[in-house]
Amino acid sequence: MQEQPWHLFLDAIPLPMWVLDRETLAFLAVNEPAIRHYGFSRSEFRAMTTRDLCLRVDEEFPKTGTEEPTKGLPGHTIQEHRKKDGCVIEVEMTSSNIHFGGRAARLVVVHDVTQQTRDQRELRQSRERFAKAFQLSPVAITISTLPEGRYVDVNHAFLNIMGYSREAVIGRTVRELGVWVDSGDRAAMVEDLATVGRSTISRTQFRTKSGEIRLTNIFAERVEFEGIPCVLAITQDITEAHRLEEQLRQSQKMQAIGRLASGVAHDFSNMLSVILGYSELLAERNQTGLSGKSVEEIRKAAERAASLTRQLLAFSRQQVLHPKAMNVNHAAESATKMLVPLLGEDIELLVKLDPAAGVVRADAVQIEQVLLNLAINARDAMPRGGRLMIETGNIDLDSPFAELAELHPGPYVVLSISDTGSGMDAETLAHIFEPFFTTKAPGKGTGLGLAIVYACVKQNGGDIWVTSQPGKGTCFKVYLPRIDEEAPLGGEPTTASAQGGSETVLVVEDDESLRALTARVLEANGYVTLQAGDGKQAIEVATSHSGPIDLLVTDVVMPGLDGGELAAVLSAFRPELKLLYVSGYPNQLITYHGALETSIALLEKPFTTQDLLSRVRSVLSNPSFNLPRHA
Ligand code: ADP
Ligand code: MG
């Protein structure tokens, strides 16, 4: 064959081609596209061999491109070549043996596959990346068909949330599995996907294999999967986050109300102490006749108000609890006595106290409050009469039932209050323990009763359980942990009877009328008193007074120096001085003493004459109530 026709042939082909000498690998001929593609001129090619093009001139080279092709079939090789400008390309070469100008030669067609290889590599990498992200993602991801919702692929996170195995999901539809609680939400998503190609569904509910409901956010995108229209959905499980948020909101609300309640209670405490004190003084003088009765009524009302104040403090968790081993039956009996006049004639009261009902450690006053609040609600639910039943008993909660009631398994005393009244629907039931939730007319209900009940029960380590049906009545059960102890017989131990004394007492209180009353009561019982309206005055009084001072009775919260600071200052020069704090906010003492230790004497406002006298006497007689020593 002549050289000329070969040139015509080579130049007619749009792909780079050349002819090599099979022995020397020198270029015998190159075509125009090869010159353009590689950037070498024809004469530069003529001066080179293919080794000069090849990037890796190693042992593989002589074999590639020069070995004898299998009979009748062209040989294929892949090589990396360097162009004149230094750029490296990947080429696929097809070659055949020919005779060229009488030499054993090889005709090579070059196909630059650089871009193609790069594209394939990128595609492969991106597939791998997606597969990894898909499987490892902590967020649930699914691919399902449109519009039917047949699962094509799902990741581990999805299986984890839903509780299914992969086999149970793939090939099944969302409908068969009952995934969407509200099929309307899915319909909305499908509609979005059909119109705009993507969709976000917030707070929809998914049903897991076990029937549990999870709250989720769905971010969906329309995709093609092997030619079929599908939905790629990211499912975010927000159940836990939602629960925490609700809890936080509730506790913030309770905190705010608690702060308000304790502020109000504090101011009331001062006023009630004055009312109680003076009515007691008056009662001592007018024991008979109409004025005696009137004073007694004033005192009773003030005591009720004081107990309400304590309830408010209990609710704001600022009350100092007096938990003691107590018999729930005693509390039930005394609450029942108070209850009878409040019930009216149409309500039948049944009291079934189990004599075997065990002992609990709780604050007796709080347990009475719980009972009264529940019983009064029951009465209000039976405006046309009915039956109110108060029962006590023991119960040993085993684990499944305890879990249901969110209690620890174990022994409990249960106190149940049931009525045959109006009952409640689910919506009402969901809110009853919230402060200020009431269904009663303005002026009739405060919505605080059950909030207080709840706080009291929780403070005493118990829990509360309600069942109610509209029209069928209501039953509240209060569970208090039962302890293995005897309750003191006859309820409250008798308090040391009030005695007077002749010691000198320094009374520090910024509320003038309360200070005057305190001094008056003490003086009436033989004590010598000194008075001060604040800490600064108290220090002046203590320095100028020449005789002994035996006891400092000081309010904790005062403008300027507070009670704790005053005590610290006075301890420096009157080390013999004993200390009794008076406070409407018991927890404020924690600032000075780390915790309410028993060695700190505290008189809670509002207090009665009796409380004041017995506390003063017991502190004076007890050697451990000296002022704190500050370094
Ligand atoms: P209040 O009694 O001031 O309304 P509570 O906190 O004591 O506030 O009660 C809240 C609400 O719970 C009541 O308004 C009533 O709707 C409902 N409720 C409480 N106890 C009962 C009961 N025994 N029967 C029916 N509804 C009740
Ligand atoms: Mg109530």
XYZ file of C-alpha atoms and ligand atoms in Angstrom:
659
model
C 0.000 0.000 0.000
C 1.223 3.486 -0.801
C 1.836 6.145 1.776
C -0.407 8.660 0.017
C -3.771 6.889 0.457
C -2.981 6.349 4.153
C -2.567 10.088 4.606
C -5.839 10.740 2.894
C -7.500 8.153 5.089
C -5.946 9.399 8.320
C -6.880 13.011 7.710
C -10.439 12.081 6.807
C -11.066 10.663 10.302
C -12.040 13.258 12.943
C -10.351 11.314 15.807
C -6.616 11.558 16.553
C -4.821 8.693 14.758
C -1.301 7.664 14.066
C 0.816 4.930 12.643
C 3.693 3.543 14.747
C 6.714 1.572 13.837
C 6.129 -1.647 15.665
C 9.800 -2.056 16.502
C 10.962 1.435 17.379
C 7.527 2.819 18.411
C 8.386 5.900 16.332
C 5.540 7.853 14.765
C 5.459 7.046 11.090
C 2.396 9.183 10.404
C -0.043 11.340 12.443
C -3.297 12.976 11.356
C -4.484 16.559 11.741
C -6.792 15.858 14.742
C -3.839 14.293 16.607
C -1.725 17.359 15.936
C -4.521 19.629 17.140
C -5.332 17.540 20.169
C -1.795 17.032 21.417
C -0.306 20.368 20.308
C 2.813 18.859 18.747
C 3.578 19.724 15.140
C 3.901 16.987 12.561
C 7.683 17.253 12.554
C 7.771 17.149 16.395
C 5.733 13.925 16.240
C 8.103 12.524 13.676
C 11.004 13.070 16.101
C 9.219 11.219 18.958
C 8.166 7.715 19.896
C 4.990 6.908 21.812
C 7.143 6.485 24.955
C 7.564 10.275 24.899
C 3.784 10.725 25.153
C 3.169 8.179 27.807
C 3.093 9.354 31.404
C 4.200 6.100 32.950
C 7.063 4.654 30.993
C 7.397 1.455 32.911
C 7.284 -2.242 32.336
C 3.635 -2.115 31.305
C 4.412 0.177 28.391
C 6.075 -2.140 25.923
C 3.192 -4.536 26.327
C 0.479 -1.996 25.770
C -0.235 -0.838 22.316
C 2.345 -3.047 20.684
C 1.449 -6.598 21.509
C -0.124 -8.643 18.849
C -3.860 -8.221 18.888
C -5.968 -11.310 19.155
C -6.567 -12.566 15.685
C -8.988 -10.410 13.732
C -9.836 -8.174 16.704
C -8.296 -4.822 17.376
C -6.380 -4.377 20.673
C -7.691 -2.012 23.353
C -5.532 -0.171 25.835
C -5.940 2.720 28.203
C -3.011 5.084 28.749
C -2.280 8.423 30.305
C -0.656 10.852 27.877
C 0.955 14.214 28.381
C 0.111 16.860 25.789
C 2.595 19.464 24.637
C 1.198 22.003 27.127
C 1.809 19.540 30.000
C -1.818 18.682 30.437
C -2.453 14.987 31.232
C -5.232 13.151 29.452
C -6.614 9.663 29.701
C -6.971 7.966 26.347
C -8.482 4.752 25.154
C -6.622 3.377 22.157
C -7.765 0.910 19.562
C -5.023 -0.466 17.379
C -4.502 -2.890 14.529
C -1.373 -4.195 12.890
C -0.774 -2.978 9.367
C 2.055 -2.707 6.911
C 3.129 0.809 6.337
C 5.762 1.710 3.775
C 6.967 -1.847 3.933
C 7.394 -1.863 7.701
C 5.559 -3.752 10.376
C 3.424 -0.977 11.777
C 0.439 -0.347 13.967
C -2.520 1.871 13.233
C -3.769 3.548 16.430
C -7.070 5.390 16.943
C -7.053 7.585 20.050
C -10.183 8.358 22.011
C -9.769 10.974 24.772
C -11.874 9.661 27.690
C -10.586 12.131 30.328
C -13.910 13.911 30.769
C -15.927 10.742 30.572
C -13.809 9.053 33.271
C -13.983 12.116 35.474
C -17.771 12.239 35.097
C -18.085 8.582 35.946
C -15.830 8.926 38.960
C -17.803 11.878 40.220
C -21.070 10.126 39.710
C -19.774 7.082 41.579
C -18.464 9.226 44.425
C -21.667 11.169 44.682
C -23.665 7.914 44.755
C -21.403 6.594 47.508
C -21.679 9.828 49.441
C -25.446 9.781 49.211
C -25.643 6.121 50.197
C -23.443 6.811 53.222
C -25.347 9.929 54.229
C -28.598 8.060 53.714
C -27.673 5.112 55.886
C -25.655 6.910 58.565
C -27.912 9.928 58.962
C -29.286 10.253 62.485
C -32.397 11.682 60.866
C -34.904 9.285 59.351
C -34.875 9.260 55.516
C -37.164 7.292 53.245
C -37.774 6.877 49.548
C -41.270 5.810 48.626
C -43.291 5.781 45.440
C -45.696 8.497 44.438
C -48.578 8.727 44.933
C -49.037 5.328 46.562
C -46.293 5.505 49.214
C -44.678 2.102 48.738
C -41.310 2.085 50.519
C -38.381 1.640 48.141
C -35.601 2.355 50.607
C -35.408 3.516 54.215
C -32.467 4.165 56.517
C -31.567 2.861 59.980
C -32.813 5.954 61.755
C -36.261 5.482 60.254
C -36.351 1.825 61.291
C -35.211 2.842 64.778
C -37.965 5.367 65.245
C -40.656 3.141 63.803
C -39.569 -0.124 65.420
C -39.803 -2.134 62.179
C -37.227 -4.383 60.533
C -36.125 -3.441 57.019
C -37.932 -6.474 55.521
C -41.198 -5.440 57.172
C -41.058 -2.033 55.482
C -39.567 -2.357 51.994
C -42.291 -3.048 49.434
C -45.097 -2.195 51.856
C -47.162 0.979 51.605
C -47.600 3.679 54.248
C -51.257 2.728 54.334
C -50.598 -0.968 54.972
C -48.284 -0.036 57.835
C -50.606 2.667 59.149
C -47.732 5.129 59.398
C -49.602 8.419 59.098
C -52.119 8.958 61.863
C -53.722 11.724 59.834
C -53.916 10.606 56.203
C -54.977 14.168 55.340
C -51.434 15.337 56.173
C -49.983 12.875 53.676
C -52.503 13.893 51.034
C -51.376 17.509 51.532
C -47.759 16.453 51.073
C -48.527 14.521 47.871
C -50.428 17.517 46.549
C -47.478 19.848 47.291
C -45.099 17.438 45.586
C -47.297 17.309 42.486
C -47.513 21.078 42.226
C -44.234 22.530 43.509
C -42.070 19.432 43.864
C -41.406 19.814 47.559
C -43.315 19.901 50.832
C -42.884 20.547 54.529
C -45.378 19.041 56.957
C -44.976 20.183 60.557
C -46.069 18.330 63.661
C -47.704 15.368 62.040
C -48.114 12.150 63.967
C -46.531 8.825 62.990
C -47.674 5.538 64.435
C -44.856 3.116 65.259
C -45.035 -0.659 65.079
C -45.957 -0.839 68.772
C -48.732 1.700 68.264
C -46.865 4.508 69.985
C -47.434 7.964 68.506
C -44.366 10.036 67.549
C -44.598 13.695 66.651
C -42.629 14.483 63.486
C -41.693 17.169 61.002
C -41.474 15.984 57.387
C -39.328 17.578 54.668
C -40.158 15.954 51.343
C -38.816 16.333 47.828
C -40.009 14.775 44.584
C -37.312 12.591 42.971
C -37.039 10.000 40.200
C -35.865 6.626 41.363
C -35.118 4.192 38.551
C -37.580 6.077 36.360
C -40.420 5.994 38.888
C -41.679 9.216 40.535
C -40.842 8.969 44.218
C -40.772 11.043 47.379
C -37.535 11.478 49.259
C -38.628 12.346 52.787
C -36.655 13.404 55.825
C -38.566 12.664 59.011
C -37.522 14.544 62.118
C -38.749 13.011 65.387
C -39.656 15.950 67.631
C -41.604 14.010 70.282
C -39.022 14.467 73.004
C -38.246 18.088 72.132
C -41.937 18.882 72.171
C -42.402 17.229 75.556
C -39.466 19.154 77.057
C -40.764 22.391 75.646
C -44.177 21.812 77.195
C -42.573 20.903 80.496
C -40.420 24.005 80.433
C -43.366 26.216 79.639
C -45.356 24.660 82.467
C -42.527 25.057 84.966
C -41.972 28.661 83.956
C -45.639 29.325 84.499
C -45.532 27.655 87.899
C -42.433 29.634 88.835
C -44.001 32.938 87.926
C -47.160 32.128 89.820
C -45.124 30.851 92.754
C -43.217 34.102 92.942
C -46.441 36.080 92.821
C -48.080 33.866 95.423
C -45.179 34.056 97.830
C -45.031 37.847 97.497
C -48.695 38.162 98.309
C -48.456 35.635 101.121
C -45.571 37.520 102.678
C -47.507 40.757 102.978
C -50.582 38.969 104.246
C -48.518 37.189 106.853
C -47.574 40.427 108.584
C -51.111 41.715 108.615
C -52.569 38.421 109.782
C -50.052 38.156 112.604
C -51.264 41.532 113.825
C -54.941 40.602 113.517
C -54.384 37.259 115.232
C -52.305 38.791 117.989
C -54.687 41.570 118.863
C -57.738 39.370 118.683
C -56.044 36.985 121.077
C -55.241 39.823 123.456
C -58.851 41.017 123.212
C -60.243 37.545 123.673
C -58.393 37.200 126.948
C -60.262 40.206 128.321
C -63.687 39.601 126.793
C -64.374 35.985 127.366
C -68.142 36.279 127.537
C -70.997 38.037 125.834
C -71.447 39.276 122.314
C -68.071 41.012 122.069
C -66.324 37.852 123.227
C -68.069 35.878 120.478
C -67.276 38.541 117.886
C -63.622 38.560 118.780
C -63.598 34.787 118.573
C -65.094 34.988 115.052
C -62.446 37.502 114.009
C -59.752 35.210 115.323
C -61.221 32.197 113.488
C -61.424 34.113 110.238
C -57.858 35.273 110.630
C -56.768 31.697 111.256
C -58.512 30.535 108.105
C -56.811 33.326 106.210
C -53.506 32.271 107.713
C -54.072 28.713 106.558
C -54.859 30.011 103.066
C -51.615 31.935 103.118
C -49.816 28.728 104.019
C -51.525 27.038 101.098
C -50.222 29.716 98.778
C -46.753 29.204 100.162
C -47.105 25.447 99.832
C -48.039 25.957 96.253
C -45.036 28.144 95.584
C -42.924 25.539 97.394
C -41.670 28.075 99.864
C -43.312 26.621 102.877
C -41.236 24.793 105.425
C -42.763 21.349 105.558
C -43.265 19.506 108.767
C -43.330 15.953 107.527
C -43.952 13.480 110.294
C -44.965 9.879 110.473
C -48.733 10.199 110.396
C -51.812 8.121 110.005
C -53.838 9.189 106.970
C -57.020 8.168 108.787
C -56.434 10.893 111.391
C -56.100 13.548 108.687
C -59.218 12.186 106.965
C -61.187 12.335 110.210
C -60.243 15.893 111.017
C -60.864 17.043 107.438
C -64.260 15.337 107.500
C -65.223 17.284 110.615
C -64.472 20.566 108.882
C -66.245 19.356 105.774
C -69.657 18.436 107.162
C -70.979 22.001 107.584
C -69.812 22.876 104.059
C -71.638 20.098 102.230
C -75.299 20.976 102.547
C -78.192 18.580 102.954
C -78.417 17.049 99.518
C -75.008 15.483 99.627
C -74.615 12.152 101.324
C -71.182 11.737 102.855
C -69.765 8.246 103.152
C -66.488 7.786 104.972
C -64.821 4.384 104.776
C -61.503 4.460 106.556
C -59.598 1.209 106.522
C -58.298 0.775 110.080
C -55.322 -1.057 108.603
C -54.383 1.914 106.394
C -50.671 2.422 106.937
C -48.476 5.245 108.047
C -46.999 7.855 105.682
C -44.407 10.561 106.142
C -46.169 13.795 105.283
C -47.205 17.185 106.513
C -50.553 16.636 108.247
C -51.801 20.158 107.506
C -51.105 19.658 103.805
C -52.878 16.316 103.690
C -55.943 17.907 105.278
C -55.770 20.681 102.679
C -55.622 18.121 99.889
C -58.680 16.351 101.235
C -60.648 19.535 101.726
C -59.865 20.875 98.257
C -60.856 17.605 96.601
C -64.037 17.287 98.664
C -65.107 20.867 97.940
C -64.616 20.306 94.218
C -66.743 17.168 94.514
C -69.447 19.172 96.256
C -69.351 21.803 93.511
C -69.770 19.052 90.915
C -73.028 17.937 92.582
C -75.226 21.052 92.689
C -78.368 18.890 92.823
C -76.973 16.510 95.393
C -75.291 13.141 95.210
C -72.856 10.979 97.088
C -69.381 11.924 98.242
C -67.181 9.084 99.371
C -63.899 9.340 101.239
C -61.910 6.125 101.536
C -58.495 5.093 102.750
C -56.618 1.868 102.223
C -53.309 0.235 101.450
C -52.105 -0.740 98.027
C -48.929 -2.386 96.831
C -48.277 -1.144 93.329
C -46.554 -3.696 91.135
C -44.529 -2.453 88.234
C -46.891 -2.421 85.212
C -49.581 -0.555 87.056
C -47.103 1.709 88.795
C -45.567 2.635 85.447
C -48.976 3.438 84.090
C -49.501 5.840 86.979
C -45.901 7.059 86.712
C -45.199 5.921 90.254
C -42.367 3.844 91.636
C -43.563 0.354 92.396
C -43.937 -0.198 96.126
C -46.255 0.126 99.110
C -48.644 3.083 99.213
C -51.498 4.397 101.261
C -54.254 5.478 98.936
C -56.739 8.141 99.775
C -59.677 8.313 97.402
C -62.337 10.929 97.047
C -65.133 10.081 94.641
C -68.364 11.757 93.710
C -71.463 11.093 91.635
C -71.308 14.558 90.097
C -71.005 16.052 86.637
C -67.697 14.393 85.727
C -65.251 15.808 83.207
C -64.497 15.381 79.525
C -60.992 14.634 78.278
C -60.298 18.265 77.376
C -61.070 19.455 80.928
C -59.140 16.564 82.454
C -56.040 17.565 80.537
C -55.932 20.949 82.264
C -57.308 20.540 85.770
C -53.947 20.740 87.571
C -52.981 23.965 85.854
C -53.110 27.011 88.077
C -56.041 29.285 87.223
C -57.787 26.645 85.157
C -61.425 26.708 86.166
C -64.749 25.959 84.514
C -66.611 27.769 87.243
C -68.250 31.171 86.964
C -66.110 34.195 87.868
C -66.153 34.593 91.626
C -67.026 30.903 92.081
C -63.701 29.305 91.221
C -60.075 30.388 91.401
C -58.607 27.466 89.523
C -55.988 27.132 92.245
C -57.482 24.250 94.230
C -56.093 21.364 92.211
C -52.815 23.149 91.475
C -52.312 23.360 95.235
C -53.418 19.757 95.697
C -50.901 18.667 93.087
C -48.061 20.655 94.644
C -48.869 19.312 98.127
C -49.042 15.707 96.980
C -45.778 16.008 95.044
C -44.039 17.704 97.960
C -44.968 14.751 100.108
C -43.492 12.301 97.622
C -46.831 11.090 96.338
C -48.867 11.181 93.183
C -52.410 11.663 92.104
C -54.576 9.714 89.695
C -57.937 10.801 88.275
C -60.690 9.013 86.452
C -63.771 10.804 85.274
C -66.567 10.457 82.745
C -68.987 13.209 81.808
C -72.210 12.568 83.712
C -70.752 9.608 85.582
C -68.820 11.264 88.394
C -65.188 11.543 89.288
C -62.666 9.712 91.399
C -59.389 11.224 92.622
C -56.850 8.872 94.156
C -53.937 10.212 96.128
C -51.036 7.811 96.554
C -48.625 8.456 99.420
C -45.613 6.207 99.970
C -46.273 3.943 102.949
C -43.557 3.716 105.569
C -42.748 1.066 108.091
C -43.213 3.146 111.219
C -45.717 3.796 113.938
C -47.570 7.084 113.889
C -47.602 8.938 117.185
C -50.924 8.261 118.904
C -53.411 11.108 119.124
C -51.964 13.056 116.212
C -49.832 16.097 116.951
C -47.481 15.953 119.903
C -48.492 18.573 122.449
C -46.492 21.722 122.026
C -44.691 23.083 125.062
C -47.274 25.238 126.784
C -46.529 28.900 126.539
C -44.618 30.283 129.445
C -43.412 33.737 130.136
C -39.976 34.806 131.291
C -37.988 37.717 132.589
C -35.184 37.867 130.005
C -34.457 40.838 127.770
C -35.513 40.450 124.152
C -34.480 42.716 121.269
C -37.305 42.730 118.679
C -36.254 43.831 115.174
C -39.077 44.147 112.661
C -39.697 46.758 109.990
C -43.465 46.356 110.091
C -44.350 48.721 112.888
C -47.637 47.258 114.031
C -46.262 43.729 114.057
C -43.238 44.916 116.053
C -45.454 46.697 118.593
C -47.662 43.652 118.949
C -44.732 41.277 119.400
C -43.237 43.531 122.103
C -46.597 43.866 123.793
C -47.215 40.128 123.939
C -43.714 39.520 125.300
C -44.046 42.261 127.906
C -47.455 40.997 128.964
C -45.689 37.717 129.744
C -42.938 39.191 131.863
C -40.153 39.829 129.330
C -38.221 43.085 129.014
C -38.204 44.252 125.389
C -36.064 46.522 123.267
C -37.311 47.453 119.797
C -35.727 48.421 116.515
C -37.221 49.103 113.075
C -34.196 47.960 111.101
C -30.709 46.513 111.424
C -28.921 49.825 111.838
C -31.197 50.858 114.689
C -30.799 47.440 116.258
C -27.023 47.863 116.376
C -27.448 51.292 117.998
C -29.838 49.867 120.581
C -27.532 46.942 121.307
C -24.466 49.189 121.761
C -26.185 51.800 123.942
C -28.056 49.311 126.153
C -25.975 48.736 129.269
C -27.714 45.640 130.636
C -27.745 42.134 129.189
C -29.660 41.182 126.035
C -30.640 37.534 125.990
C -32.463 37.076 122.734
C -32.593 38.663 119.309
C -35.938 38.148 117.566
C -35.434 39.441 114.049
C -37.275 39.491 110.772
C -35.197 37.951 107.990
C -36.195 40.273 105.173
C -35.740 43.966 105.976
C -34.566 47.015 104.087
C -30.874 47.730 104.704
C -29.180 45.093 106.817
C -31.194 41.917 106.733
C -31.694 39.531 109.638
C -28.745 37.305 108.829
C -26.337 40.216 108.429
C -27.563 41.794 111.640
C -27.033 38.535 113.525
C -23.495 38.344 112.176
C -22.673 41.890 113.330
C -24.190 41.483 116.803
C -22.431 38.178 117.397
C -19.142 40.110 117.437
C -19.843 41.992 120.660
C -22.707 40.109 122.279
C -21.620 36.491 122.001
C -24.118 35.333 124.626
C -27.065 36.522 122.509
C -29.495 33.885 121.294
C -31.309 34.134 117.988
C -34.818 33.553 116.707
C -35.622 34.381 113.079
C -39.090 35.418 112.011
C -39.943 35.082 108.358
C -42.671 34.889 105.826
C -40.151 33.449 103.378
C -38.502 30.512 105.121
C -36.282 29.711 102.163
C -34.518 33.054 102.430
C -32.592 31.727 105.389
C -30.845 29.325 103.095
C -28.717 32.246 101.913
C -26.949 32.404 105.254
C -27.049 28.875 106.445
C -26.778 26.722 103.366
C -29.877 24.804 104.347
C -32.513 24.973 106.975
C -30.683 23.169 109.722
C -32.494 22.193 112.865
C -30.149 24.344 114.932
C -31.673 27.478 113.440
C -34.783 28.690 115.168
C -37.399 30.052 112.852
C -40.861 31.384 113.595
C -43.020 31.377 110.498
C -45.355 34.256 109.829
C -48.218 34.501 110.405
C -47.867 33.295 113.976
C -50.166 33.174 116.962
C -49.416 34.473 120.458
C -49.020 30.879 121.494
C -46.471 30.210 118.712
C -44.453 33.292 119.635
C -44.321 32.576 123.354
C -43.460 28.925 123.020
C -40.748 29.571 120.411
C -39.150 32.364 122.490
C -39.207 30.174 125.581
C -37.737 27.146 123.856
C -34.916 29.136 122.226
C -34.017 30.810 125.531
C -33.960 27.461 127.311
C -31.959 25.662 124.634
C -28.182 26.130 124.675
C -27.774 25.386 120.942
C -29.480 28.513 119.568
C -26.584 30.915 119.971
C -25.715 33.389 117.259
C -23.700 32.065 114.364
C -19.975 32.699 114.756
C -18.507 34.440 111.779
C -14.780 34.406 111.272
P -61.777 25.619 90.962
O -62.450 24.664 91.892
O -61.517 26.948 91.595
O -62.449 25.753 89.640
P -59.775 23.622 90.885
O -58.326 23.655 90.522
O -60.105 23.111 92.227
O -60.324 25.055 90.646
O -60.507 22.746 89.804
C -60.328 23.014 88.444
C -61.462 22.491 87.605
O -61.444 21.078 87.604
C -62.832 22.852 88.080
O -63.211 24.139 87.624
C -63.693 21.756 87.467
O -63.963 22.044 86.104
C -62.768 20.569 87.458
N -63.044 19.660 88.564
C -62.280 19.493 89.680
N -62.807 18.544 90.475
C -63.924 18.085 89.861
C -64.911 17.097 90.184
N -64.844 16.373 91.325
N -65.909 16.882 89.298
C -65.976 17.610 88.154
N -65.078 18.542 87.800
C -64.069 18.798 88.638
Mg -61.544 23.876 93.608
